[in-house]
Amino acid sequence: MSDNDHESENVTMQPVSDEALLEDKNKVENNEEVKEEESFLSRFGKAFGNFIRILIRFIATALFIILIGAGLYYGIPFFYGKFIEPTQENTIRINEMENQISAVQTQQSDLDARLRAVENSIESYSASIKNLEDMQASIENQLQENNDKVLIELKHEVMLARAFDLLGRARLYLSQSNFGLAKEDVQRVRDLLFELQTETNDEVLNQVVARLDLALGNLPQFPVVASGDLEIAWQILISGEASVIPTSTSTSTPTPLVEAATPTPFDVPSVTPTP
């Protein structure tokens, strides 16, 4: 082959090589642009994904805070009304019950003291009644030997003193709601005063006996009315005047609880048996 042919081939091949190089260069540039676009999209996607995750976390945190706030807002009043308030009410009720128990104990102590006073009074009346019975028996023995006027008057005074003590003890029995013993004492007073009235013809004693009969008729079914009758009988004996005492028991006031006994409202002279 001649030199001219070689030159023509070189001339022909050179443009082809330049075009290939240009195409390769364009491809490389296109690839770089594609890579740049892909890199931008990738970064944008990552950034957007991070934003979405942050937004989701923010929303979740906000919802969590809102739920906690709502729980506190509604839960605290519910918890207070369900547990704290009933506990406080129970504490107040317990304190009130303790105060009531203390008041009841105080009242019980006062009642016990009054009952002891009544029992002591009953014992005092009983001792006085026993002494007066012995005294009356001694006087009656002396009267069998010597029917002296002074002894008769002394006997009447002793009988009246016994009546006072028996009537006082009967009123105390009524205050204890011991209606059986109260009725026994009222009956003894009635019999004693009836005997005394028979011997003295005293109209005042007649009024007392009538009032005692009313009291006996009201016991034990109507103790309050009977207590009023005994109070009137007591006042008649104390005053010695029947006219100042009303005959109706409808407005009578029951006898209050007696704190201490006062047996025999007058002094009874001592009696020395005659040998």
CSV table of C-alpha atoms in Angstrom, one decimal:
chain,number,residue,atom,x,y,z
A,1,MET,CA,0.0,0.0,0.0
A,2,SER,CA,1.2,3.4,-0.8
A,3,ASP,CA,1.9,6.3,1.5
A,4,ASN,CA,-1.0,8.2,0.1
A,5,ASP,CA,-3.4,5.5,1.1
A,6,HIS,CA,-2.1,5.6,4.7
A,7,GLU,CA,-2.5,9.3,4.9
A,8,SER,CA,-6.1,9.1,3.7
A,9,GLU,CA,-6.9,6.4,6.3
A,10,ASN,CA,-5.3,8.5,9.1
A,11,VAL,CA,-7.3,11.5,8.0
A,12,THR,CA,-10.5,9.5,7.9
A,13,MET,CA,-9.9,7.9,11.4
A,14,GLN,CA,-9.0,11.1,13.2
A,15,PRO,CA,-12.5,12.7,12.9
A,16,VAL,CA,-14.0,9.4,14.1
A,17,SER,CA,-11.8,9.4,17.2
A,18,ASP,CA,-12.7,13.0,18.0
A,19,GLU,CA,-16.4,12.3,17.7
A,20,ALA,CA,-16.0,9.2,20.0
A,21,LEU,CA,-14.2,11.2,22.5
A,22,LEU,CA,-16.8,13.9,22.4
A,23,GLU,CA,-19.5,11.3,22.9
A,24,ASP,CA,-17.7,9.7,25.8
A,25,LYS,CA,-17.3,13.2,27.3
A,26,ASN,CA,-21.0,13.9,26.9
A,27,LYS,CA,-21.8,10.6,28.5
A,28,VAL,CA,-19.6,11.2,31.4
A,29,GLU,CA,-21.1,14.7,31.8
A,30,ASN,CA,-24.6,13.2,31.6
A,31,ASN,CA,-23.6,10.5,34.1
A,32,GLU,CA,-22.3,13.2,36.5
A,33,GLU,CA,-25.5,15.2,36.0
A,34,VAL,CA,-27.6,12.1,36.7
A,35,LYS,CA,-25.4,11.3,39.8
A,36,GLU,CA,-25.8,14.9,41.0
A,37,GLU,CA,-29.6,14.7,40.5
A,38,GLU,CA,-29.7,11.4,42.3
A,39,SER,CA,-27.5,12.7,45.1
A,40,PHE,CA,-29.8,15.8,45.4
A,41,LEU,CA,-32.9,13.6,45.5
A,42,SER,CA,-31.3,11.3,48.0
A,43,ARG,CA,-30.3,14.1,50.2
A,44,PHE,CA,-33.8,15.6,49.8
A,45,GLY,CA,-35.4,12.3,50.6
A,46,LYS,CA,-33.2,11.8,53.7
A,47,ALA,CA,-33.9,15.3,54.8
A,48,PHE,CA,-37.7,14.9,54.2
A,49,GLY,CA,-37.6,11.6,56.0
A,50,ASN,CA,-35.8,13.1,59.0
A,51,PHE,CA,-38.4,16.0,59.0
A,52,ILE,CA,-41.2,13.5,59.0
A,53,ARG,CA,-39.6,11.5,61.8
A,54,ILE,CA,-39.0,14.7,63.8
A,55,LEU,CA,-42.6,15.8,63.1
A,56,ILE,CA,-44.0,12.4,64.2
A,57,ARG,CA,-41.9,12.5,67.4
A,58,PHE,CA,-43.1,16.1,68.1
A,59,ILE,CA,-46.7,15.1,67.5
A,60,ALA,CA,-46.2,12.0,69.7
A,61,THR,CA,-44.6,14.0,72.4
A,62,ALA,CA,-47.3,16.6,72.2
A,63,LEU,CA,-50.0,13.9,72.4
A,64,PHE,CA,-48.2,12.3,75.3
A,65,ILE,CA,-48.0,15.7,77.2
A,66,ILE,CA,-51.7,16.4,76.3
A,67,LEU,CA,-52.7,12.9,77.6
A,68,ILE,CA,-50.7,13.5,80.8
A,69,GLY,CA,-52.3,16.9,81.3
A,70,ALA,CA,-55.8,15.5,80.6
A,71,GLY,CA,-55.1,12.7,83.0
A,72,LEU,CA,-54.0,15.1,85.7
A,73,TYR,CA,-56.9,17.5,85.0
A,74,TYR,CA,-59.5,14.8,85.2
A,75,GLY,CA,-57.7,12.2,87.3
A,76,ILE,CA,-56.8,14.4,90.3
A,77,PRO,CA,-60.5,15.5,91.0
A,78,PHE,CA,-61.6,11.9,90.4
A,79,PHE,CA,-58.9,10.5,92.8
A,80,TYR,CA,-59.7,13.2,95.3
A,81,GLY,CA,-63.5,12.5,95.2
A,82,LYS,CA,-63.0,8.8,95.2
A,83,PHE,CA,-60.3,8.3,97.8
A,84,ILE,CA,-59.2,11.5,99.6
A,85,GLU,CA,-62.7,13.1,100.3
A,86,PRO,CA,-64.2,9.8,101.7
A,87,THR,CA,-61.2,9.4,103.9
A,88,GLN,CA,-61.6,13.0,105.2
A,89,GLU,CA,-65.3,12.4,105.8
A,90,ASN,CA,-64.6,9.2,107.6
A,91,THR,CA,-62.1,11.0,109.8
A,92,ILE,CA,-64.7,13.7,110.6
A,93,ARG,CA,-67.2,11.0,111.4
A,94,ILE,CA,-64.8,9.2,113.6
A,95,ASN,CA,-64.0,12.4,115.5
A,96,GLU,CA,-67.7,13.1,115.9
A,97,MET,CA,-68.3,9.5,117.2
A,98,GLU,CA,-65.4,9.9,119.6
A,99,ASN,CA,-66.9,13.1,120.9
A,100,GLN,CA,-70.3,11.5,121.2
A,101,ILE,CA,-68.7,8.5,123.0
A,102,SER,CA,-66.9,10.9,125.3
A,103,ALA,CA,-70.2,12.8,126.0
A,104,VAL,CA,-72.0,9.5,126.7
A,105,GLN,CA,-69.2,8.4,129.0
A,106,THR,CA,-69.5,11.8,130.9
A,107,GLN,CA,-73.3,11.4,131.1
A,108,GLN,CA,-72.8,7.8,132.3
A,109,SER,CA,-70.4,9.0,135.0
A,110,ASP,CA,-72.9,11.6,136.1
A,111,LEU,CA,-75.7,9.0,136.1
A,112,ASP,CA,-73.5,6.6,138.1
A,113,ALA,CA,-72.8,9.3,140.7
A,114,ARG,CA,-76.5,10.1,141.0
A,115,LEU,CA,-77.4,6.4,141.3
A,116,ARG,CA,-74.8,6.1,144.1
A,117,ALA,CA,-76.2,9.1,145.8
A,118,VAL,CA,-79.7,7.6,145.6
A,119,GLU,CA,-78.5,4.3,146.9
A,120,ASN,CA,-76.8,6.0,149.8
A,121,SER,CA,-80.0,8.0,150.5
A,122,ILE,CA,-82.0,4.8,150.5
A,123,GLU,CA,-79.6,3.2,152.9
A,124,SER,CA,-79.9,6.3,155.2
A,125,TYR,CA,-83.7,6.1,155.0
A,126,SER,CA,-83.6,2.4,155.8
A,127,ALA,CA,-81.4,2.9,158.8
A,128,SER,CA,-83.6,5.7,160.1
A,129,ILE,CA,-86.7,3.7,159.5
A,130,LYS,CA,-85.3,0.7,161.5
A,131,ASN,CA,-84.3,3.0,164.4
A,132,LEU,CA,-87.8,4.6,164.4
A,133,GLU,CA,-89.5,1.2,164.3
A,134,ASP,CA,-87.4,0.0,167.3
A,135,MET,CA,-88.2,3.3,169.1
A,136,GLN,CA,-92.0,2.9,168.4
A,137,ALA,CA,-91.9,-0.7,169.7
A,138,SER,CA,-90.2,0.5,172.9
A,139,ILE,CA,-92.8,3.2,173.4
A,140,GLU,CA,-95.6,0.8,172.8
A,141,ASN,CA,-94.2,-1.6,175.4
A,142,GLN,CA,-94.1,1.3,177.9
A,143,LEU,CA,-97.6,2.3,177.0
A,144,GLN,CA,-98.8,-1.2,178.0
A,145,GLU,CA,-97.5,-0.5,181.5
A,146,ASN,CA,-98.2,3.2,181.7
A,147,ASN,CA,-100.7,4.9,179.4
A,148,ASP,CA,-99.0,8.3,179.7
A,149,LYS,CA,-100.1,11.2,177.6
A,150,VAL,CA,-96.5,12.2,176.9
A,151,LEU,CA,-95.7,8.7,175.7
A,152,ILE,CA,-98.7,8.8,173.4
A,153,GLU,CA,-97.6,12.1,171.9
A,154,LEU,CA,-94.1,10.8,171.5
A,155,LYS,CA,-95.5,7.7,169.7
A,156,HIS,CA,-97.4,9.9,167.3
A,157,GLU,CA,-94.3,11.9,166.5
A,158,VAL,CA,-92.3,8.7,165.9
A,159,MET,CA,-95.1,7.4,163.6
A,160,LEU,CA,-95.1,10.6,161.7
A,161,ALA,CA,-91.3,10.5,161.4
A,162,ARG,CA,-91.5,6.9,160.1
A,163,ALA,CA,-94.1,8.1,157.5
A,164,PHE,CA,-91.8,10.8,156.3
A,165,ASP,CA,-88.9,8.4,155.9
A,166,LEU,CA,-91.0,5.7,154.2
A,167,LEU,CA,-92.5,8.3,151.8
A,168,GLY,CA,-89.0,9.6,151.0
A,169,ARG,CA,-87.7,6.1,150.3
A,170,ALA,CA,-90.7,5.4,148.1
A,171,ARG,CA,-90.0,8.5,146.0
A,172,LEU,CA,-86.4,7.3,145.6
A,173,TYR,CA,-87.6,3.9,144.5
A,174,LEU,CA,-89.8,5.6,141.9
A,175,SER,CA,-86.8,7.5,140.6
A,176,GLN,CA,-85.1,4.1,140.1
A,177,SER,CA,-88.2,2.7,138.4
A,178,ASN,CA,-88.4,0.2,141.2
A,179,PHE,CA,-92.2,0.3,141.2
A,180,GLY,CA,-92.7,-2.8,143.3
A,181,LEU,CA,-90.7,-1.6,146.3
A,182,ALA,CA,-92.1,1.9,145.9
A,183,LYS,CA,-95.6,0.5,146.1
A,184,GLU,CA,-94.8,-1.5,149.2
A,185,ASP,CA,-93.4,1.6,151.0
A,186,VAL,CA,-96.5,3.7,149.9
A,187,GLN,CA,-98.7,1.0,151.3
A,188,ARG,CA,-96.8,1.0,154.6
A,189,VAL,CA,-97.0,4.8,154.8
A,190,ARG,CA,-100.8,4.7,154.1
A,191,ASP,CA,-101.4,2.1,156.8
A,192,LEU,CA,-99.2,4.0,159.3
A,193,LEU,CA,-100.9,7.4,158.7
A,194,PHE,CA,-104.4,5.8,158.7
A,195,GLU,CA,-103.6,4.4,162.1
A,196,LEU,CA,-102.2,7.8,163.2
A,197,GLN,CA,-105.3,9.6,161.8
A,198,THR,CA,-107.6,7.2,163.7
A,199,GLU,CA,-105.9,8.0,166.9
A,200,THR,CA,-105.6,11.8,166.4
A,201,ASN,CA,-108.6,12.6,164.1
A,202,ASP,CA,-106.3,14.9,162.1
A,203,GLU,CA,-108.0,16.1,158.9
A,204,VAL,CA,-104.6,16.8,157.3
A,205,LEU,CA,-103.7,13.2,157.6
A,206,ASN,CA,-107.0,12.3,156.0
A,207,GLN,CA,-106.0,14.3,153.0
A,208,VAL,CA,-102.6,12.6,152.9
A,209,VAL,CA,-104.2,9.1,153.1
A,210,ALA,CA,-106.6,10.0,150.2
A,211,ARG,CA,-103.6,11.1,148.1
A,212,LEU,CA,-101.7,7.9,148.9
A,213,ASP,CA,-104.7,5.9,147.9
A,214,LEU,CA,-104.5,7.6,144.5
A,215,ALA,CA,-100.8,6.8,144.2
A,216,LEU,CA,-101.4,3.2,145.0
A,217,GLY,CA,-104.1,3.0,142.3
A,218,ASN,CA,-101.7,4.5,139.8
A,219,LEU,CA,-98.8,2.1,140.5
A,220,PRO,CA,-97.3,0.4,138.7
A,221,GLN,CA,-99.1,1.3,135.5
A,222,PHE,CA,-98.8,5.1,135.8
A,223,PRO,CA,-95.7,5.9,137.7
A,224,VAL,CA,-95.5,9.5,136.6
A,225,VAL,CA,-99.0,10.2,137.9
A,226,ALA,CA,-98.2,8.3,141.1
A,227,SER,CA,-95.0,10.4,141.5
A,228,GLY,CA,-97.2,13.5,141.4
A,229,ASP,CA,-99.5,12.1,144.0
A,230,LEU,CA,-96.6,11.3,146.3
A,231,GLU,CA,-95.2,14.8,145.8
A,232,ILE,CA,-98.5,16.3,146.9
A,233,ALA,CA,-98.7,14.0,149.9
A,234,TRP,CA,-95.2,15.0,150.9
A,235,GLN,CA,-96.1,18.7,150.6
A,236,ILE,CA,-99.2,18.2,152.8
A,237,LEU,CA,-97.1,16.5,155.5
A,238,ILE,CA,-94.5,19.2,155.3
A,239,SER,CA,-96.9,22.2,155.4
A,240,GLY,CA,-99.5,20.6,157.6
A,241,GLU,CA,-102.2,22.4,155.6
A,242,ALA,CA,-104.4,20.5,153.3
A,243,SER,CA,-106.1,23.5,151.8
A,244,VAL,CA,-103.1,24.8,149.9
A,245,ILE,CA,-102.6,21.5,148.0
A,246,PRO,CA,-104.6,21.1,144.7
A,247,THR,CA,-106.8,18.0,144.6
A,248,SER,CA,-106.0,17.3,140.9
A,249,THR,CA,-102.9,15.5,139.7
A,250,SER,CA,-103.3,16.5,136.1
A,251,THR,CA,-100.8,19.3,136.4
A,252,SER,CA,-98.6,17.9,139.1
A,253,THR,CA,-94.8,17.8,138.5
A,254,PRO,CA,-93.1,14.5,139.1
A,255,THR,CA,-90.6,14.3,141.9
A,256,PRO,CA,-87.0,15.1,140.8
A,257,LEU,CA,-84.2,12.8,141.5
A,258,VAL,CA,-83.1,13.3,145.1
A,259,GLU,CA,-79.4,13.7,145.6
A,260,ALA,CA,-79.2,13.1,149.3
A,261,ALA,CA,-81.7,11.8,151.8
A,262,THR,CA,-82.9,13.9,154.7
A,263,PRO,CA,-84.7,11.4,157.0
A,264,THR,CA,-87.3,12.8,159.4
A,265,PRO,CA,-87.9,16.5,158.9
A,266,PHE,CA,-87.9,17.1,162.7
A,267,ASP,CA,-86.1,15.9,165.7
A,268,VAL,CA,-87.5,12.9,167.5
A,269,PRO,CA,-86.6,12.7,171.2
A,270,SER,CA,-84.9,9.6,172.3
A,271,VAL,CA,-86.8,7.2,174.4
A,272,THR,CA,-85.3,5.4,177.4
A,273,PRO,CA,-87.3,2.2,178.1
A,274,THR,CA,-88.7,2.0,181.6
A,275,PRO,CA,-87.3,-0.9,183.5
